């Protein structure tokens, strides 16, 4: 492993360890997302406790902290394998953040950011798949699971040399969603729209 590849992997993990959900909620004077809703410090849970604007800020930052390290590694001509490891390091930083007692989110937005440097056509396919699944089902977690499952096939179609790294990344996302998969199977997973309606009824 070259010094550049090693440095990018470390840099990616440190970037991923910056939990935007916790920081943005603190700035917006909202509760710690790890103690509210699903307990997941990610954009979906922030949407539930803080609204669209705050969640959008978290989403953008989470995407960027995955995109920037991989893009830099790509510009430095890091090989596809180590690009994949850089992407995984960003997601591991988000899931197990060094700066927040290793208690982080699911890594979906960060994973999307790491895929963006491969091509905007692939990013559009991934985003479209997630949105379509969520709109049809109402489950944010199902959108992430379906996107992770289909991502390697999209990559093989668009840029096959990155199929193996993206497959590793997809495996990490699916592993992180094992609880959601069990709840979906049992019919116990909560829908985004259902929670929104419940909040509106509580305000009446």
PDB file of C-alpha atoms in Angstrom:
ATOM      1  CA  UNK A   1       0.000   0.000   0.000  1.00  0.00           C
ATOM      2  CA  UNK A   2       1.441   3.379  -1.008  1.00  0.00           C
ATOM      3  CA  UNK A   3       1.788   6.302   1.368  1.00  0.00           C
ATOM      4  CA  UNK A   4      -0.793   8.262  -0.646  1.00  0.00           C
ATOM      5  CA  UNK A   5      -3.359   5.442  -0.440  1.00  0.00           C
ATOM      6  CA  UNK A   6      -2.742   5.017   3.311  1.00  0.00           C
ATOM      7  CA  UNK A   7      -3.055   8.748   3.901  1.00  0.00           C
ATOM      8  CA  UNK A   8      -6.312   8.962   1.945  1.00  0.00           C
ATOM      9  CA  UNK A   9      -7.827   6.077   3.894  1.00  0.00           C
ATOM     10  CA  UNK A  10      -6.976   7.765   7.214  1.00  0.00           C
ATOM     11  CA  UNK A  11      -8.215  11.128   5.925  1.00  0.00           C
ATOM     12  CA  UNK A  12     -11.462   9.529   4.750  1.00  0.00           C
ATOM     13  CA  UNK A  13     -12.087   7.953   8.150  1.00  0.00           C
ATOM     14  CA  UNK A  14     -11.490  11.241   9.951  1.00  0.00           C
ATOM     15  CA  UNK A  15     -13.848  13.066   7.560  1.00  0.00           C
ATOM     16  CA  UNK A  16     -16.491  10.410   8.100  1.00  0.00           C
ATOM     17  CA  UNK A  17     -16.089  10.741  11.865  1.00  0.00           C
ATOM     18  CA  UNK A  18     -17.474  14.299  11.763  1.00  0.00           C
ATOM     19  CA  UNK A  19     -21.116  13.653  12.673  1.00  0.00           C
ATOM     20  CA  UNK A  20     -23.098  16.382  10.943  1.00  0.00           C
ATOM     21  CA  UNK A  21     -26.376  15.215  12.478  1.00  0.00           C
ATOM     22  CA  UNK A  22     -25.106  15.800  16.004  1.00  0.00           C
ATOM     23  CA  UNK A  23     -23.360  19.084  15.187  1.00  0.00           C
ATOM     24  CA  UNK A  24     -26.224  20.560  13.137  1.00  0.00           C
ATOM     25  CA  UNK A  25     -28.763  19.616  15.803  1.00  0.00           C
ATOM     26  CA  UNK A  26     -26.573  21.241  18.433  1.00  0.00           C
ATOM     27  CA  UNK A  27     -26.292  24.445  16.376  1.00  0.00           C
ATOM     28  CA  UNK A  28     -30.058  24.424  15.739  1.00  0.00           C
ATOM     29  CA  UNK A  29     -30.666  23.836  19.481  1.00  0.00           C
ATOM     30  CA  UNK A  30     -32.384  20.521  18.834  1.00  0.00           C
ATOM     31  CA  UNK A  31     -32.062  17.350  20.935  1.00  0.00           C
ATOM     32  CA  UNK A  32     -29.182  14.987  20.294  1.00  0.00           C
ATOM     33  CA  UNK A  33     -30.490  12.673  17.511  1.00  0.00           C
ATOM     34  CA  UNK A  34     -28.931   9.713  19.327  1.00  0.00           C
ATOM     35  CA  UNK A  35     -31.490  10.214  22.103  1.00  0.00           C
ATOM     36  CA  UNK A  36     -34.574  10.938  19.978  1.00  0.00           C
ATOM     37  CA  UNK A  37     -36.653   9.096  17.379  1.00  0.00           C
ATOM     38  CA  UNK A  38     -34.834   6.047  16.042  1.00  0.00           C
ATOM     39  CA  UNK A  39     -31.642   7.035  17.864  1.00  0.00           C
ATOM     40  CA  UNK A  40     -29.769   7.121  14.558  1.00  0.00           C
ATOM     41  CA  UNK A  41     -27.663  10.258  13.924  1.00  0.00           C
ATOM     42  CA  UNK A  42     -28.583  10.592  10.258  1.00  0.00           C
ATOM     43  CA  UNK A  43     -30.651  12.785   7.962  1.00  0.00           C
ATOM     44  CA  UNK A  44     -33.811  10.646   8.186  1.00  0.00           C
ATOM     45  CA  UNK A  45     -33.958  10.824  11.972  1.00  0.00           C
ATOM     46  CA  UNK A  46     -33.128  14.543  11.946  1.00  0.00           C
ATOM     47  CA  UNK A  47     -36.058  15.013   9.552  1.00  0.00           C
ATOM     48  CA  UNK A  48     -38.299  13.451  12.165  1.00  0.00           C
ATOM     49  CA  UNK A  49     -37.110  15.646  15.034  1.00  0.00           C
ATOM     50  CA  UNK A  50     -36.097  18.886  13.319  1.00  0.00           C
ATOM     51  CA  UNK A  51     -37.796  19.246   9.937  1.00  0.00           C
ATOM     52  CA  UNK A  52     -36.764  19.446   6.300  1.00  0.00           C
ATOM     53  CA  UNK A  53     -34.277  22.339   6.398  1.00  0.00           C
ATOM     54  CA  UNK A  54     -32.129  20.863   9.152  1.00  0.00           C
ATOM     55  CA  UNK A  55     -32.300  17.397   7.598  1.00  0.00           C
ATOM     56  CA  UNK A  56     -31.224  18.815   4.222  1.00  0.00           C
ATOM     57  CA  UNK A  57     -28.125  20.365   5.819  1.00  0.00           C
ATOM     58  CA  UNK A  58     -27.224  17.028   7.403  1.00  0.00           C
ATOM     59  CA  UNK A  59     -27.814  15.174   4.127  1.00  0.00           C
ATOM     60  CA  UNK A  60     -25.588  17.513   2.097  1.00  0.00           C
ATOM     61  CA  UNK A  61     -22.760  17.380   4.627  1.00  0.00           C
ATOM     62  CA  UNK A  62     -22.941  13.588   4.918  1.00  0.00           C
ATOM     63  CA  UNK A  63     -22.709  13.271   1.127  1.00  0.00           C
ATOM     64  CA  UNK A  64     -19.775  15.688   0.930  1.00  0.00           C
ATOM     65  CA  UNK A  65     -17.737  13.954   3.619  1.00  0.00           C
ATOM     66  CA  UNK A  66     -17.892  10.789   1.526  1.00  0.00           C
ATOM     67  CA  UNK A  67     -17.407  12.523  -1.823  1.00  0.00           C
ATOM     68  CA  UNK A  68     -14.405  14.737  -1.024  1.00  0.00           C
ATOM     69  CA  UNK A  69     -11.932  12.042   0.158  1.00  0.00           C
ATOM     70  CA  UNK A  70     -12.781   9.669  -2.701  1.00  0.00           C
ATOM     71  CA  UNK A  71     -12.601  12.464  -5.252  1.00  0.00           C
ATOM     72  CA  UNK A  72      -9.179  13.499  -3.953  1.00  0.00           C
ATOM     73  CA  UNK A  73      -8.009   9.882  -4.053  1.00  0.00           C
ATOM     74  CA  UNK A  74      -9.331   9.591  -7.614  1.00  0.00           C
ATOM     75  CA  UNK A  75      -7.436  12.730  -8.667  1.00  0.00           C
ATOM     76  CA  UNK A  76      -4.286  11.301  -7.065  1.00  0.00           C
ATOM     77  CA  UNK A  77      -4.676   8.197  -9.248  1.00  0.00           C
ATOM     78  CA  UNK A  78      -5.278   5.761  -6.408  1.00  0.00           C
ATOM     79  CA  UNK A  79      -6.111   2.301  -7.775  1.00  0.00           C
ATOM     80  CA  UNK A  80      -9.760   1.085  -7.812  1.00  0.00           C
ATOM     81  CA  UNK A  81      -9.148  -1.276  -4.882  1.00  0.00           C
ATOM     82  CA  UNK A  82      -7.812   1.494  -2.637  1.00  0.00           C
ATOM     83  CA  UNK A  83     -10.507   3.847  -3.868  1.00  0.00           C
ATOM     84  CA  UNK A  84     -12.937   1.288  -2.521  1.00  0.00           C
ATOM     85  CA  UNK A  85     -11.081   1.125   0.782  1.00  0.00           C
ATOM     86  CA  UNK A  86     -11.130   4.930   0.958  1.00  0.00           C
ATOM     87  CA  UNK A  87     -14.889   4.871   0.419  1.00  0.00           C
ATOM     88  CA  UNK A  88     -15.341   2.208   3.078  1.00  0.00           C
ATOM     89  CA  UNK A  89     -13.175   4.231   5.485  1.00  0.00           C
ATOM     90  CA  UNK A  90     -15.487   7.241   5.041  1.00  0.00           C
ATOM     91  CA  UNK A  91     -18.516   5.093   5.803  1.00  0.00           C
ATOM     92  CA  UNK A  92     -16.815   3.433   8.767  1.00  0.00           C
ATOM     93  CA  UNK A  93     -16.044   6.902  10.108  1.00  0.00           C
ATOM     94  CA  UNK A  94     -19.727   7.794   9.826  1.00  0.00           C
ATOM     95  CA  UNK A  95     -20.851   4.533  11.423  1.00  0.00           C
ATOM     96  CA  UNK A  96     -18.139   4.469  14.111  1.00  0.00           C
ATOM     97  CA  UNK A  97     -17.078   8.123  14.537  1.00  0.00           C
ATOM     98  CA  UNK A  98     -13.829   8.659  16.394  1.00  0.00           C
ATOM     99  CA  UNK A  99     -15.005  12.039  17.704  1.00  0.00           C
ATOM    100  CA  UNK A 100     -18.395  10.830  19.033  1.00  0.00           C
ATOM    101  CA  UNK A 101     -17.627   7.704  21.055  1.00  0.00           C
ATOM    102  CA  UNK A 102     -17.931   5.449  17.970  1.00  0.00           C
ATOM    103  CA  UNK A 103     -21.718   5.816  17.927  1.00  0.00           C
ATOM    104  CA  UNK A 104     -22.796   6.908  14.466  1.00  0.00           C
ATOM    105  CA  UNK A 105     -25.358   6.444  11.718  1.00  0.00           C
ATOM    106  CA  UNK A 106     -26.089   3.969   8.942  1.00  0.00           C
ATOM    107  CA  UNK A 107     -23.764   5.487   6.323  1.00  0.00           C
ATOM    108  CA  UNK A 108     -26.204   5.643   3.390  1.00  0.00           C
ATOM    109  CA  UNK A 109     -25.726   9.309   2.418  1.00  0.00           C
ATOM    110  CA  UNK A 110     -21.966   9.033   2.909  1.00  0.00           C
ATOM    111  CA  UNK A 111     -21.896   5.916   0.727  1.00  0.00           C
ATOM    112  CA  UNK A 112     -23.774   7.793  -1.985  1.00  0.00           C
ATOM    113  CA  UNK A 113     -21.174  10.546  -1.769  1.00  0.00           C
ATOM    114  CA  UNK A 114     -18.341   8.063  -2.202  1.00  0.00           C
ATOM    115  CA  UNK A 115     -19.941   6.704  -5.382  1.00  0.00           C
ATOM    116  CA  UNK A 116     -20.416  10.167  -6.939  1.00  0.00           C
ATOM    117  CA  UNK A 117     -16.792  10.487  -8.221  1.00  0.00           C
ATOM    118  CA  UNK A 118     -17.311   7.358 -10.340  1.00  0.00           C
ATOM    119  CA  UNK A 119     -19.852   9.256 -12.427  1.00  0.00           C
ATOM    120  CA  UNK A 120     -22.952  11.436 -12.191  1.00  0.00           C
ATOM    121  CA  UNK A 121     -24.886   8.937 -14.300  1.00  0.00           C
ATOM    122  CA  UNK A 122     -24.341   6.294 -11.617  1.00  0.00           C
ATOM    123  CA  UNK A 123     -25.197   8.786  -8.866  1.00  0.00           C
ATOM    124  CA  UNK A 124     -28.455   9.638 -10.649  1.00  0.00           C
ATOM    125  CA  UNK A 125     -29.347   5.947 -10.958  1.00  0.00           C
ATOM    126  CA  UNK A 126     -28.662   5.366  -7.266  1.00  0.00           C
ATOM    127  CA  UNK A 127     -30.591   8.447  -6.163  1.00  0.00           C
ATOM    128  CA  UNK A 128     -33.509   7.564  -8.426  1.00  0.00           C
ATOM    129  CA  UNK A 129     -33.618   4.007  -7.088  1.00  0.00           C
ATOM    130  CA  UNK A 130     -33.660   5.216  -3.488  1.00  0.00           C
ATOM    131  CA  UNK A 131     -36.326   7.873  -4.131  1.00  0.00           C
ATOM    132  CA  UNK A 132     -38.584   5.530  -6.102  1.00  0.00           C
ATOM    133  CA  UNK A 133     -38.379   2.829  -3.431  1.00  0.00           C
ATOM    134  CA  UNK A 134     -39.126   5.299  -0.626  1.00  0.00           C
ATOM    135  CA  UNK A 135     -42.008   6.936  -2.500  1.00  0.00           C
ATOM    136  CA  UNK A 136     -43.601   3.575  -3.297  1.00  0.00           C
ATOM    137  CA  UNK A 137     -43.057   1.972   0.110  1.00  0.00           C
ATOM    138  CA  UNK A 138     -42.683   4.838   2.592  1.00  0.00           C
ATOM    139  CA  UNK A 139     -39.669   3.098   4.138  1.00  0.00           C
ATOM    140  CA  UNK A 140     -36.379   4.993   4.094  1.00  0.00           C
ATOM    141  CA  UNK A 141     -34.521   1.878   5.210  1.00  0.00           C
ATOM    142  CA  UNK A 142     -35.958  -0.178   2.346  1.00  0.00           C
ATOM    143  CA  UNK A 143     -34.717   2.459  -0.093  1.00  0.00           C
ATOM    144  CA  UNK A 144     -31.215   2.081   1.323  1.00  0.00           C
ATOM    145  CA  UNK A 145     -31.359  -1.712   1.243  1.00  0.00           C
ATOM    146  CA  UNK A 146     -32.627  -1.909  -2.350  1.00  0.00           C
ATOM    147  CA  UNK A 147     -30.054   0.673  -3.477  1.00  0.00           C
ATOM    148  CA  UNK A 148     -27.223  -1.246  -1.795  1.00  0.00           C
ATOM    149  CA  UNK A 149     -28.332  -4.503  -3.401  1.00  0.00           C
ATOM    150  CA  UNK A 150     -28.548  -3.069  -6.907  1.00  0.00           C
ATOM    151  CA  UNK A 151     -25.493  -0.751  -6.756  1.00  0.00           C
ATOM    152  CA  UNK A 152     -22.917  -3.375  -7.868  1.00  0.00           C
ATOM    153  CA  UNK A 153     -25.015  -4.143 -10.957  1.00  0.00           C
ATOM    154  CA  UNK A 154     -25.266  -0.455 -11.853  1.00  0.00           C
ATOM    155  CA  UNK A 155     -21.506  -0.068 -11.459  1.00  0.00           C
ATOM    156  CA  UNK A 156     -20.793  -3.191 -13.514  1.00  0.00           C
ATOM    157  CA  UNK A 157     -22.934  -1.660 -16.254  1.00  0.00           C
ATOM    158  CA  UNK A 158     -21.401   1.856 -16.102  1.00  0.00           C
ATOM    159  CA  UNK A 159     -17.771   1.310 -14.967  1.00  0.00           C
ATOM    160  CA  UNK A 160     -17.048  -2.379 -14.342  1.00  0.00           C
ATOM    161  CA  UNK A 161     -13.552  -1.767 -12.913  1.00  0.00           C
ATOM    162  CA  UNK A 162     -15.195  -0.398  -9.753  1.00  0.00           C
ATOM    163  CA  UNK A 163     -17.591  -3.327  -9.261  1.00  0.00           C
ATOM    164  CA  UNK A 164     -15.584  -5.030  -6.505  1.00  0.00           C
ATOM    165  CA  UNK A 165     -15.023  -1.900  -4.346  1.00  0.00           C
ATOM    166  CA  UNK A 166     -18.692  -0.910  -4.625  1.00  0.00           C
ATOM    167  CA  UNK A 167     -19.723  -4.479  -3.757  1.00  0.00           C
ATOM    168  CA  UNK A 168     -17.678  -4.205  -0.548  1.00  0.00           C
ATOM    169  CA  UNK A 169     -19.363  -0.891   0.225  1.00  0.00           C
ATOM    170  CA  UNK A 170     -22.814  -2.368  -0.422  1.00  0.00           C
ATOM    171  CA  UNK A 171     -22.041  -5.247   1.916  1.00  0.00           C
ATOM    172  CA  UNK A 172     -21.168  -2.785   4.686  1.00  0.00           C
ATOM    173  CA  UNK A 173     -24.440  -0.866   4.208  1.00  0.00           C
ATOM    174  CA  UNK A 174     -26.495  -4.072   4.231  1.00  0.00           C
ATOM    175  CA  UNK A 175     -24.707  -5.285   7.373  1.00  0.00           C
ATOM    176  CA  UNK A 176     -25.474  -1.972   9.072  1.00  0.00           C
ATOM    177  CA  UNK A 177     -29.166  -2.369   8.176  1.00  0.00           C
ATOM    178  CA  UNK A 178     -29.596  -5.889   9.560  1.00  0.00           C
ATOM    179  CA  UNK A 179     -31.970  -4.661  12.301  1.00  0.00           C
ATOM    180  CA  UNK A 180     -34.051  -2.791   9.729  1.00  0.00           C
ATOM    181  CA  UNK A 181     -34.219  -5.909   7.544  1.00  0.00           C
ATOM    182  CA  UNK A 182     -35.570  -7.921  10.477  1.00  0.00           C
ATOM    183  CA  UNK A 183     -38.165  -5.253  11.305  1.00  0.00           C
ATOM    184  CA  UNK A 184     -39.253  -5.050   7.667  1.00  0.00           C
ATOM    185  CA  UNK A 185     -39.642  -8.821   7.566  1.00  0.00           C
ATOM    186  CA  UNK A 186     -41.784  -8.733  10.718  1.00  0.00           C
ATOM    187  CA  UNK A 187     -43.801  -5.715   9.550  1.00  0.00           C
ATOM    188  CA  UNK A 188     -42.519  -3.620  12.474  1.00  0.00           C
ATOM    189  CA  UNK A 189     -40.534  -0.967  10.577  1.00  0.00           C
ATOM    190  CA  UNK A 190     -41.859   2.605  10.831  1.00  0.00           C
ATOM    191  CA  UNK A 191     -42.708   4.608   7.727  1.00  0.00           C
ATOM    192  CA  UNK A 192     -41.537   8.193   7.277  1.00  0.00           C
ATOM    193  CA  UNK A 193     -45.015   9.403   6.357  1.00  0.00           C
ATOM    194  CA  UNK A 194     -46.614   7.610   9.301  1.00  0.00           C
ATOM    195  CA  UNK A 195     -44.339   9.384  11.777  1.00  0.00           C
ATOM    196  CA  UNK A 196     -45.024  12.705  10.107  1.00  0.00           C
ATOM    197  CA  UNK A 197     -48.775  12.198  10.387  1.00  0.00           C
ATOM    198  CA  UNK A 198     -48.411  11.127  14.011  1.00  0.00           C
ATOM    199  CA  UNK A 199     -46.554  14.381  14.844  1.00  0.00           C
ATOM    200  CA  UNK A 200     -49.246  16.439  13.153  1.00  0.00           C
ATOM    201  CA  UNK A 201     -51.976  14.666  15.121  1.00  0.00           C
ATOM    202  CA  UNK A 202     -50.093  15.272  18.379  1.00  0.00           C
ATOM    203  CA  UNK A 203     -50.022  19.014  17.654  1.00  0.00           C
ATOM    204  CA  UNK A 204     -53.832  19.172  17.238  1.00  0.00           C
TER     205      UNK A 204
END
